[in-house]
mmCIF file with all atom_site columns, C-alpha atoms in Angstrom:
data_model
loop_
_atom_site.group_PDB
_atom_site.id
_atom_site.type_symbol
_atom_site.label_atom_id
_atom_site.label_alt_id
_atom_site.label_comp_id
_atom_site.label_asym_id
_atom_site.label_entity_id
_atom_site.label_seq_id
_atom_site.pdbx_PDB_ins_code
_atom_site.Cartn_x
_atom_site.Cartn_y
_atom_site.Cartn_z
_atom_site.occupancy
_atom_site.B_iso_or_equiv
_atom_site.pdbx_formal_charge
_atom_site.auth_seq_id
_atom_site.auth_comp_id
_atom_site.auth_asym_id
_atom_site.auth_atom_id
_atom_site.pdbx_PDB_model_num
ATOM 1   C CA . UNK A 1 1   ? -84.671 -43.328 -54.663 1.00 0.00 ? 1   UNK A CA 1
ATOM 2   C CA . UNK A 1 2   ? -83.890 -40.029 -55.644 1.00 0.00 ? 2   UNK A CA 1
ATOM 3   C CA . UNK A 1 3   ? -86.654 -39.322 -57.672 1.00 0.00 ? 3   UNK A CA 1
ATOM 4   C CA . UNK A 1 4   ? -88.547 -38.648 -54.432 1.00 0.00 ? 4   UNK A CA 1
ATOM 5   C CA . UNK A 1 5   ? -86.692 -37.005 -51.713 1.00 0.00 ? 5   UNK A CA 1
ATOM 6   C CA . UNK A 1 6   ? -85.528 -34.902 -53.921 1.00 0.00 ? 6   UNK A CA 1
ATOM 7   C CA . UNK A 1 7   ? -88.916 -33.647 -54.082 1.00 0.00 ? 7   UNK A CA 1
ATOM 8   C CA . UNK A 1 8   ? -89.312 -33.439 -50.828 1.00 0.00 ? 8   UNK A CA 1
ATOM 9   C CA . UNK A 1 9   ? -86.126 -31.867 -50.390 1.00 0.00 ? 9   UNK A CA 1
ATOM 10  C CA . UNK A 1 10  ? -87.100 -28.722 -52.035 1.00 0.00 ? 10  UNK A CA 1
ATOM 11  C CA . UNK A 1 11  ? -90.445 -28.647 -50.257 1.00 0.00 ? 11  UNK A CA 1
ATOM 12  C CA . UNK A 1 12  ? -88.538 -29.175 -46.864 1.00 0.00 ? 12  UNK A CA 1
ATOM 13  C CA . UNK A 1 13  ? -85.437 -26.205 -48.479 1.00 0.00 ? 13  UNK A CA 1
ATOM 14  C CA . UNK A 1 14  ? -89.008 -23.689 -48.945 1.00 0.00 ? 14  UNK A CA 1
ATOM 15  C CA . UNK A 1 15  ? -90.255 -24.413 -45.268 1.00 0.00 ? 15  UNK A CA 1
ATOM 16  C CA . UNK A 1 16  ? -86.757 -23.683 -43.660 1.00 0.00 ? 16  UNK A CA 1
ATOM 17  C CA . UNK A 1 17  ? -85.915 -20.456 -45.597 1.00 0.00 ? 17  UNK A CA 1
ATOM 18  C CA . UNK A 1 18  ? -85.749 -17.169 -44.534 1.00 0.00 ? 18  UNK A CA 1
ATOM 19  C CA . UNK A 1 19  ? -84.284 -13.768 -45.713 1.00 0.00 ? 19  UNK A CA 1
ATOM 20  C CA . UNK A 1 20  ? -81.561 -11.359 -45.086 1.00 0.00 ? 20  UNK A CA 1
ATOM 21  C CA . UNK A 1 21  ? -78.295 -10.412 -46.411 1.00 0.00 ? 21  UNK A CA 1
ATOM 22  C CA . UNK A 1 22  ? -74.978 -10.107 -45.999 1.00 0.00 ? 22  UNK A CA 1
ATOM 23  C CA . UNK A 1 23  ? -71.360 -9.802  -47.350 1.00 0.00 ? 23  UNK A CA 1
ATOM 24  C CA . UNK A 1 24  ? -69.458 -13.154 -49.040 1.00 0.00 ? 24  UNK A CA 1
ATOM 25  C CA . UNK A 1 25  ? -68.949 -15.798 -47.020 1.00 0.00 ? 25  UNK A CA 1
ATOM 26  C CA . UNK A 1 26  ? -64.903 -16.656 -46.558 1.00 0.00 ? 26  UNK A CA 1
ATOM 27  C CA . UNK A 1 27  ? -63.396 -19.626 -48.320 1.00 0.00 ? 27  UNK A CA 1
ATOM 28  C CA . UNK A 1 28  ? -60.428 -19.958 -46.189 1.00 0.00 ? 28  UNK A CA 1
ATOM 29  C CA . UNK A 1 29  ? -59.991 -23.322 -45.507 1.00 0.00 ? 29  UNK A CA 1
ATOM 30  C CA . UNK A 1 30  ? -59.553 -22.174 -42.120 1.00 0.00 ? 30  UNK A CA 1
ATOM 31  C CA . UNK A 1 31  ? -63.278 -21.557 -41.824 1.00 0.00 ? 31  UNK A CA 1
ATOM 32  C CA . UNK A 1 32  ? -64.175 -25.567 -42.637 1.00 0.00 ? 32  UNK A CA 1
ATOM 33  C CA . UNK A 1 33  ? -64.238 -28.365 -40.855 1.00 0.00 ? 33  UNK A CA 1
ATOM 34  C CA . UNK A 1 34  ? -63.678 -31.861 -42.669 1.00 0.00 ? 34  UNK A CA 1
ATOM 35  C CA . UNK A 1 35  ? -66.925 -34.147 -42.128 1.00 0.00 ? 35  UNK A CA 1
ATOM 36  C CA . UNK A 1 36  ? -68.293 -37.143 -43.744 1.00 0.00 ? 36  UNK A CA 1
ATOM 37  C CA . UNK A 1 37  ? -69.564 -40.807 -43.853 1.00 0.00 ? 37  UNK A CA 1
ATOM 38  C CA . UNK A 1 38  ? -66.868 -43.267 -42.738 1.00 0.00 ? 38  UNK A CA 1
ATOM 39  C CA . UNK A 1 39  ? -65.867 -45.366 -45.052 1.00 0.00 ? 39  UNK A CA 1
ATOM 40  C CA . UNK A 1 40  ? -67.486 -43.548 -47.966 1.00 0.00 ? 40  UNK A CA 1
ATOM 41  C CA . UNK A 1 41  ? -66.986 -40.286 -48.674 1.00 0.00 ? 41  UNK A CA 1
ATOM 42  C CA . UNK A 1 42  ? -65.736 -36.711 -46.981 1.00 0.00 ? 42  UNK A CA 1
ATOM 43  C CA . UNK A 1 43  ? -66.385 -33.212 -47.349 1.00 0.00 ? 43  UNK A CA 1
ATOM 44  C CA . UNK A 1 44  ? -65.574 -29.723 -45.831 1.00 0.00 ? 44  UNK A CA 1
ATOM 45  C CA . UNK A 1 45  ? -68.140 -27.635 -44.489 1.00 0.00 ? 45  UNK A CA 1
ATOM 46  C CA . UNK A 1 46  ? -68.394 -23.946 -42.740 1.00 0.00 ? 46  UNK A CA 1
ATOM 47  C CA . UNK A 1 47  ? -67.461 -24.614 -39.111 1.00 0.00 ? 47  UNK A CA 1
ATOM 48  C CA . UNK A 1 48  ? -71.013 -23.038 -38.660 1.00 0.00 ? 48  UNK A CA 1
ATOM 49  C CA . UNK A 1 49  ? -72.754 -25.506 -39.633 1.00 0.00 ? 49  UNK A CA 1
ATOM 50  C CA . UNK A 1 50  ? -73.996 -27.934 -37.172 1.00 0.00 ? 50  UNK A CA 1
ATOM 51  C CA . UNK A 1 51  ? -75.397 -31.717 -38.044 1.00 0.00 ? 51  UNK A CA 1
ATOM 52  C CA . UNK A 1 52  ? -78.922 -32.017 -38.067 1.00 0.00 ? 52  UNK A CA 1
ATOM 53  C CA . UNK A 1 53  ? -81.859 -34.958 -39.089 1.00 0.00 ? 53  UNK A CA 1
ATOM 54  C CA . UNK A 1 54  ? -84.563 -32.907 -39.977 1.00 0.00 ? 54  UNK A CA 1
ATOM 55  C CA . UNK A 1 55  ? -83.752 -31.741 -43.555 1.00 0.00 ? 55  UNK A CA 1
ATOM 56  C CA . UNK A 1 56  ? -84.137 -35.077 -45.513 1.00 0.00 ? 56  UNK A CA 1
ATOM 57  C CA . UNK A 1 57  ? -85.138 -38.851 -44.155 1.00 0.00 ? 57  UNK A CA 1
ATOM 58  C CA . UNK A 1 58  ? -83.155 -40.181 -47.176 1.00 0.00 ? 58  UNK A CA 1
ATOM 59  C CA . UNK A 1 59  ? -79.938 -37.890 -46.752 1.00 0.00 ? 59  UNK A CA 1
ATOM 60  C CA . UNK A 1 60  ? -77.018 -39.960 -45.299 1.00 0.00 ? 60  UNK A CA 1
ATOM 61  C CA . UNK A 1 61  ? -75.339 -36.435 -44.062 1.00 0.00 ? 61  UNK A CA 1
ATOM 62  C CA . UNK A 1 62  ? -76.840 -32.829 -43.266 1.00 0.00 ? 62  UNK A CA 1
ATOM 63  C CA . UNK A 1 63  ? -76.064 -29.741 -41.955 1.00 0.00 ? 63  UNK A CA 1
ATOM 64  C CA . UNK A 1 64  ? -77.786 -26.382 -41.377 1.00 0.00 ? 64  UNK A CA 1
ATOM 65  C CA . UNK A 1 65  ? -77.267 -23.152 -39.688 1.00 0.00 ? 65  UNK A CA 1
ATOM 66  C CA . UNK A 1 66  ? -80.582 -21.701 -39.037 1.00 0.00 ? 66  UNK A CA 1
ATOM 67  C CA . UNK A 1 67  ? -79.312 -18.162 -38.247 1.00 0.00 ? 67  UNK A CA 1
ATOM 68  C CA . UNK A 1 68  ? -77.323 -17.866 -41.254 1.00 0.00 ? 68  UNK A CA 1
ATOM 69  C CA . UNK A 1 69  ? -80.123 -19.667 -43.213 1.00 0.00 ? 69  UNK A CA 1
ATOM 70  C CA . UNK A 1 70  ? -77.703 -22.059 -45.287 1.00 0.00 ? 70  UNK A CA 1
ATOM 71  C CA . UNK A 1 71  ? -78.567 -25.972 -45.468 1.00 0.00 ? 71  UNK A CA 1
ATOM 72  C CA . UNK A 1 72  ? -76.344 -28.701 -46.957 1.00 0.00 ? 72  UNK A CA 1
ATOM 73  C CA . UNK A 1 73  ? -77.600 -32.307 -47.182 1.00 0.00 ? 73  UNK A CA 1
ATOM 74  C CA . UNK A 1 74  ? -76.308 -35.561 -49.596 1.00 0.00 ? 74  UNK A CA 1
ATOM 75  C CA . UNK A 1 75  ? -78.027 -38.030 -51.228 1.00 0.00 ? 75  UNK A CA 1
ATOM 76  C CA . UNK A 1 76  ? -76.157 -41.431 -52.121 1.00 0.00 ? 76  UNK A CA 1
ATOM 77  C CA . UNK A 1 77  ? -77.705 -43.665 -53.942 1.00 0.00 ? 77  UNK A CA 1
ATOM 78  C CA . UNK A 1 78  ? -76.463 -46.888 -55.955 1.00 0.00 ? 78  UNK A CA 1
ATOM 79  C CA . UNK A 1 79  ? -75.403 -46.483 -59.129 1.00 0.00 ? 79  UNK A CA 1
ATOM 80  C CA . UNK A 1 80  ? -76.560 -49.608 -60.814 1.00 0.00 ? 80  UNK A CA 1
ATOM 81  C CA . UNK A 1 81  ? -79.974 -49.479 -59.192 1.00 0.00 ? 81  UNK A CA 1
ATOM 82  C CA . UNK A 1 82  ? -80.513 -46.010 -60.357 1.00 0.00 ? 82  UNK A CA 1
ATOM 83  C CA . UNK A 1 83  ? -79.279 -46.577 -64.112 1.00 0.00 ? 83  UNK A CA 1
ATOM 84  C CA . UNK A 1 84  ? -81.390 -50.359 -63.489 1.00 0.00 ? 84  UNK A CA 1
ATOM 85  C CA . UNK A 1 85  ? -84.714 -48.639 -62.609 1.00 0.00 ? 85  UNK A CA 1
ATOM 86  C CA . UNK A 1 86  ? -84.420 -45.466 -65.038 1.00 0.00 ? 86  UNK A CA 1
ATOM 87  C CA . UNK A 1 87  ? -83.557 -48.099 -68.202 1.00 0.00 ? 87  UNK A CA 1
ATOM 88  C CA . UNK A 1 88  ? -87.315 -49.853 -66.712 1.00 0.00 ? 88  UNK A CA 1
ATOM 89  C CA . UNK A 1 89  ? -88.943 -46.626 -67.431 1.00 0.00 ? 89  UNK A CA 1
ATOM 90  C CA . UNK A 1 90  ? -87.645 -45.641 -70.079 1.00 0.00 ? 90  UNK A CA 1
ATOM 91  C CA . UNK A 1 91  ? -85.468 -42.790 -68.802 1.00 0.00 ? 91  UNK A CA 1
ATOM 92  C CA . UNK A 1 92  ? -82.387 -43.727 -69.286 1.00 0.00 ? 92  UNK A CA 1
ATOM 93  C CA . UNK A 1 93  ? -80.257 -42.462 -72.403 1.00 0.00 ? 93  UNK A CA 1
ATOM 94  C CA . UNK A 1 94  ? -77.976 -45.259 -73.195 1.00 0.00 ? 94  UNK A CA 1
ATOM 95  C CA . UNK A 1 95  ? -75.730 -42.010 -75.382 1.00 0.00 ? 95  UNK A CA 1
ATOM 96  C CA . UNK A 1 96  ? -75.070 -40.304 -72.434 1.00 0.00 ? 96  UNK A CA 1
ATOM 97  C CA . UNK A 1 97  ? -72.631 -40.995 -69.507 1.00 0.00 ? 97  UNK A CA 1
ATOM 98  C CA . UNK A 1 98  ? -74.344 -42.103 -65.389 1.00 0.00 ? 98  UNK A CA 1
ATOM 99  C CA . UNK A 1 99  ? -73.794 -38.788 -64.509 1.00 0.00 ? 99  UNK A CA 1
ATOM 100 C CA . UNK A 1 100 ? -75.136 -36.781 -67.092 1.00 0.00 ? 100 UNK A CA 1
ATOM 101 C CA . UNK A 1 101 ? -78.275 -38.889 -66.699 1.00 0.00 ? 101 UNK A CA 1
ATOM 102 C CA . UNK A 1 102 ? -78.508 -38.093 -63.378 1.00 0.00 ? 102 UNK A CA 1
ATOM 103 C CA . UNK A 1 103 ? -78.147 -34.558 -63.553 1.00 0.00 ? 103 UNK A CA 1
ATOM 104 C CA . UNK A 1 104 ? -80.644 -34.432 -66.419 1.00 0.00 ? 104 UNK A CA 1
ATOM 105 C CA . UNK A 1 105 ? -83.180 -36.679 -63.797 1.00 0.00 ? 105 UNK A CA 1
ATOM 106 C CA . UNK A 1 106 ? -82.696 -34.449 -61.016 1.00 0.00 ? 106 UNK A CA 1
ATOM 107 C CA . UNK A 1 107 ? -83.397 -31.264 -63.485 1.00 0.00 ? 107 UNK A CA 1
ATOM 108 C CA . UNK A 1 108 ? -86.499 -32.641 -64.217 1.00 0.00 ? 108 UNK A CA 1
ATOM 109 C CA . UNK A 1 109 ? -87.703 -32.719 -60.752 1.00 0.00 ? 109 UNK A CA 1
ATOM 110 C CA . UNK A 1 110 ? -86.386 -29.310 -59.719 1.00 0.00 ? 110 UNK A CA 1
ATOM 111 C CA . UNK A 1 111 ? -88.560 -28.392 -62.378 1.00 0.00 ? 111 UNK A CA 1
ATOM 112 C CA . UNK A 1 112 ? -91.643 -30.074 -61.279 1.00 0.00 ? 112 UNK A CA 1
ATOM 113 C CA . UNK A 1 113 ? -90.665 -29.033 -57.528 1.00 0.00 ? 113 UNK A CA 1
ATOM 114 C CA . UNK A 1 114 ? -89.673 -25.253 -57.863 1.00 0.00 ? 114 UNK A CA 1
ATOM 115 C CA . UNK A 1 115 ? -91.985 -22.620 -59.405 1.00 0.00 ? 115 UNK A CA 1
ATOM 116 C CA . UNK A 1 116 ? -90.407 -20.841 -62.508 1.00 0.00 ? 116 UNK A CA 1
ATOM 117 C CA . UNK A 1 117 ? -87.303 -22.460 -61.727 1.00 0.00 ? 117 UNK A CA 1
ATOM 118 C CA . UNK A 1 118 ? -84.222 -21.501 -63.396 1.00 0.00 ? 118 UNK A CA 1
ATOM 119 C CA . UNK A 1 119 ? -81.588 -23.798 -64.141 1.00 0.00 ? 119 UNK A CA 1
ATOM 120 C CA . UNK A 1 120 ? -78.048 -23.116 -64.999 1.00 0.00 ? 120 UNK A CA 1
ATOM 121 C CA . UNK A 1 121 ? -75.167 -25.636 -65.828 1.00 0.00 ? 121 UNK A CA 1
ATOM 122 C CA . UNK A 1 122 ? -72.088 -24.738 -64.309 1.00 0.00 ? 122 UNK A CA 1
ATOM 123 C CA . UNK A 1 123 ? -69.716 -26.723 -67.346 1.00 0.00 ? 123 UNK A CA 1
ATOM 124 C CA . UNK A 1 124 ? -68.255 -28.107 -64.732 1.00 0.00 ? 124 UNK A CA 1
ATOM 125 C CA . UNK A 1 125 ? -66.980 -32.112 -65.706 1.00 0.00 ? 125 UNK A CA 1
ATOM 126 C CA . UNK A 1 126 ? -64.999 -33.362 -62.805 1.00 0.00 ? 126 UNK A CA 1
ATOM 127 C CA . UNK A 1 127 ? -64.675 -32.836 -58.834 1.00 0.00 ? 127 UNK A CA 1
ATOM 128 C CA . UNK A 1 128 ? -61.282 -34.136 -57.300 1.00 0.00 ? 128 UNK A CA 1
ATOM 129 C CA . UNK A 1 129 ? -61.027 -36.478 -60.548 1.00 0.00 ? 129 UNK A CA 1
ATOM 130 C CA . UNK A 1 130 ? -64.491 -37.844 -60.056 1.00 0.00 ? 130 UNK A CA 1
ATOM 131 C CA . UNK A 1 131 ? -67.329 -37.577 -63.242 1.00 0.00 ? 131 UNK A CA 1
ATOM 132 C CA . UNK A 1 132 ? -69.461 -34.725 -61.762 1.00 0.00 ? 132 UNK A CA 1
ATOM 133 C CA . UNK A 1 133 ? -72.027 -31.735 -62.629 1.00 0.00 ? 133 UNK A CA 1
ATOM 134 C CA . UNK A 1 134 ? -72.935 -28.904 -61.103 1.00 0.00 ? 134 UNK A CA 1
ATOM 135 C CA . UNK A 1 135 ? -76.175 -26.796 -61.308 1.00 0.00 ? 135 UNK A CA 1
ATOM 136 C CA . UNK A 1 136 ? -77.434 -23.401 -59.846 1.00 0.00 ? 136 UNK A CA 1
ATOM 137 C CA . UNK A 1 137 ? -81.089 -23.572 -59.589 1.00 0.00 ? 137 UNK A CA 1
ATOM 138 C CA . UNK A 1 138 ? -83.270 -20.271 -58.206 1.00 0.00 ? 138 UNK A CA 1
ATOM 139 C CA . UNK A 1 139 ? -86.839 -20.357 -58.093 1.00 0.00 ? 139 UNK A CA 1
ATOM 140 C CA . UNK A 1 140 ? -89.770 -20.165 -55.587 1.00 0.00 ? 140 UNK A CA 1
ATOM 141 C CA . UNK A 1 141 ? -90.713 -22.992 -53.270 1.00 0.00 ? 141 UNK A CA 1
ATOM 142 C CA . UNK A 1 142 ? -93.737 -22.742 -50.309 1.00 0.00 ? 142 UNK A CA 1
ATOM 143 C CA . UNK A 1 143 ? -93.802 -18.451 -51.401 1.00 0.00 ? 143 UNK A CA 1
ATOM 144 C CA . UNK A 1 144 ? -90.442 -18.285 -50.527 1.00 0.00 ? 144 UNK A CA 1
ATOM 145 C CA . UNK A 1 145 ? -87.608 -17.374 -53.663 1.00 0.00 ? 145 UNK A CA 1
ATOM 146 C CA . UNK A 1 146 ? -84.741 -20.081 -52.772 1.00 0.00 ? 146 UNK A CA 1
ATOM 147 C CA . UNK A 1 147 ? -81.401 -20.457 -54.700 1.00 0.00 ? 147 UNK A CA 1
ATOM 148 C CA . UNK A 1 148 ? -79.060 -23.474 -54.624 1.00 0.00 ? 148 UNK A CA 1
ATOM 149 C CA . UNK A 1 149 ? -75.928 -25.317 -55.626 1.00 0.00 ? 149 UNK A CA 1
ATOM 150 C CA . UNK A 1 150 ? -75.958 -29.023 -56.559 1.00 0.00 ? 150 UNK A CA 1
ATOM 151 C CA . UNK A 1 151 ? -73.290 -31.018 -57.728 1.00 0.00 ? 151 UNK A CA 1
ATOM 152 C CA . UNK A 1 152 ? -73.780 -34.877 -58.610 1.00 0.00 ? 152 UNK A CA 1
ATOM 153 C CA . UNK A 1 153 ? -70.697 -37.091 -58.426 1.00 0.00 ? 153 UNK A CA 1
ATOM 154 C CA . UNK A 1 154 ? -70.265 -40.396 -59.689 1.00 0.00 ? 154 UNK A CA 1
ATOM 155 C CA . UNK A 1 155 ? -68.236 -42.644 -57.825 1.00 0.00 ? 155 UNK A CA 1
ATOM 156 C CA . UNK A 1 156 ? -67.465 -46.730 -59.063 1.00 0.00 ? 156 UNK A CA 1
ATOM 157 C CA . UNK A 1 157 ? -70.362 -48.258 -56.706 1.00 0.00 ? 157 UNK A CA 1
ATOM 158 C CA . UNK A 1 158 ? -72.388 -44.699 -56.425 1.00 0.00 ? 158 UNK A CA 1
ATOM 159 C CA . UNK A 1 159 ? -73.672 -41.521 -57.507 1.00 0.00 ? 159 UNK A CA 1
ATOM 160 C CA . UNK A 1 160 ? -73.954 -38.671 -54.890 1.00 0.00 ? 160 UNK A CA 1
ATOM 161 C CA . UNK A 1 161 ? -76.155 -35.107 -54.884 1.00 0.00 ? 161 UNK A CA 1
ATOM 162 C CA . UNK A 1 162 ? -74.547 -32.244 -52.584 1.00 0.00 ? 162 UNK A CA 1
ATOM 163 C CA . UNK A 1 163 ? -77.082 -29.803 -52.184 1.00 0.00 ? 163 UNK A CA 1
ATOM 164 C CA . UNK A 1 164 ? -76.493 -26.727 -50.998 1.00 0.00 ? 164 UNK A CA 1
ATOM 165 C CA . UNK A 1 165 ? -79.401 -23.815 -50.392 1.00 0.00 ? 165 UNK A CA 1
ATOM 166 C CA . UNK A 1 166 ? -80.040 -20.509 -49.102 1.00 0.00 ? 166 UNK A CA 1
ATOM 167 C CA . UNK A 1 167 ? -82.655 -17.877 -49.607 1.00 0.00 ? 167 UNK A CA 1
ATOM 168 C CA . UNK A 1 168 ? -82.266 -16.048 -52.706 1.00 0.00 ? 168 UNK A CA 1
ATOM 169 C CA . UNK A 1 169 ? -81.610 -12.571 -51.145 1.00 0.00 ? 169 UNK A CA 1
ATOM 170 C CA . UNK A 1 170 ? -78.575 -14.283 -48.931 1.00 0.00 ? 170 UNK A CA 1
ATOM 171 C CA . UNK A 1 171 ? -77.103 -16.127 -52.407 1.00 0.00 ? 171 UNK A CA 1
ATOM 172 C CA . UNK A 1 172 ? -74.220 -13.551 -53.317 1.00 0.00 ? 172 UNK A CA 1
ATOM 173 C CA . UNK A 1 173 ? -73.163 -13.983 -49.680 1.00 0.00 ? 173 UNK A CA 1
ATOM 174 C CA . UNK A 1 174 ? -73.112 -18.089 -49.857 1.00 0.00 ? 174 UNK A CA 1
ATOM 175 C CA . UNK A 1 175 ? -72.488 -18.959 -53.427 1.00 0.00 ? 175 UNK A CA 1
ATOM 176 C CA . UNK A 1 176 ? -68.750 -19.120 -53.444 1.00 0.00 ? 176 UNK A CA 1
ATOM 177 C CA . UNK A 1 177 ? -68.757 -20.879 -49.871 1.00 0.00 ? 177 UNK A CA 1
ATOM 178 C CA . UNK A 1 178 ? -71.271 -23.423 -51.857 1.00 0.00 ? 178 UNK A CA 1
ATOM 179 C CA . UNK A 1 179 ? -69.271 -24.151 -54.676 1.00 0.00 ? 179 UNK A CA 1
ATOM 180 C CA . UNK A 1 180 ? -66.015 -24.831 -52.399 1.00 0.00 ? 180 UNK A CA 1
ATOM 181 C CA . UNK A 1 181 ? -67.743 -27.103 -50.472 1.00 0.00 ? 181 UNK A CA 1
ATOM 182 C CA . UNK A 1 182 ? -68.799 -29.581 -53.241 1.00 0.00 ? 182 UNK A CA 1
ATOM 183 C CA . UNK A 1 183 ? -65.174 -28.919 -54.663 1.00 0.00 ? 183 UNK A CA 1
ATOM 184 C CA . UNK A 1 184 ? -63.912 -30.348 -51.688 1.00 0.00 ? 184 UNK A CA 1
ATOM 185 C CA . UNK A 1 185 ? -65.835 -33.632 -51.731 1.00 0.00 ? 185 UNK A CA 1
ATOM 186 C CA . UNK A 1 186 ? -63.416 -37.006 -51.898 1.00 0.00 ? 186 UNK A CA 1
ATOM 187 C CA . UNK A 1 187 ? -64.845 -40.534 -51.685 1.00 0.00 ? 187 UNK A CA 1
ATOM 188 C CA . UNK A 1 188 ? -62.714 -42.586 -49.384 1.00 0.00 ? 188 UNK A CA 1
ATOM 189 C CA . UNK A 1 189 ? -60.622 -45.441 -50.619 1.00 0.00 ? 189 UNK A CA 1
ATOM 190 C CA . UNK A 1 190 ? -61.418 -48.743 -49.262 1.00 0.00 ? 190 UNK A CA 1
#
């Protein structure tokens, strides 16, 4: 579940980090390259990026340029399992919609993760007519000042987490580039 890797996800996001800066990243579609999970879902990501393993165990799809220091990973998980177990322990909000659970489980564990992390909500209610959030979260993981982009999705069978990270000081340059890619995310139709 969720609950735990992503936990480890920021712990992983700290050990990878670096610093430097640079100007904004372009969001010319040019740039991207469409990717994704047959069958499931796609997405378009910098045509820097290459596809690694080592980010999460529990992502189903990551990618990472080391030299530019930006890492993109996402976490599927079933949505009646996840609303099943949270309503077990008593975490689930019956008033409030999947997704807006979600988002409000995952803040919780930034803010265990991420020392004095800050959490902003983007407003954001849909992504390519799907129920989504989106958060930018900054804060300090293993010494190192990190800032991200996560948007959660909810599809009919699941409920995705695109998370997209970068050192702080490198954030101006990949913010944009982070919110186009989860704007570009579209499950597949069966």
């Amino acid at each position: 579940m969720s609950a735990t890797s992503c936990f480890d996800l920021i712990q992983k996001a700290g050990e990878a980090t670096s610093s430097g800066m640079d100007s904004s990243e372009s969001t010319s579609a040019s740039n991207y390259v469409t990717v994704g999970v047959d069958g499931s879902f796609q997405v378009d990501l910098p045509r820097h990026m290459k596809s690694t393993s080592e980010l999460n165990d529990e992502a189903v799809l990551q990618y990472a340029n080391i030299f530019k220091d930006t890492y993109f990973i996402v976490i599927q998980e079933n949505k009646s399992e996840y609303v099943e177990l949270f309503k077990q322990f008593g975490e689930y909000n019956t008033e409030l919609s999947v997704i807006e659970n979600y988002k409000n489980s995952q803040k919780e564990l930034f803010k265990e993760g991420i020392v004095n992390a800050r959490i902003q909500e983007y407003g954001l209610n849909s992504i390519n007519n799907y129920a989504a959030r989106q958060l930018k979260v900054l804060g300090e993981v293993d010494g190192t000042q990190i800032a991200y982009v996560v948007a959660f999705i909810e599809g009919d069978d699941d409920i995705f987490m695109l998370m997209n990270w970068t050192a702080k000081e490198k954030f101006n340059k990949f913010e944009n580039s982070f919110e186009y890619i989860n704007g570009t995310f579209k499950l597949m139709d069966l």
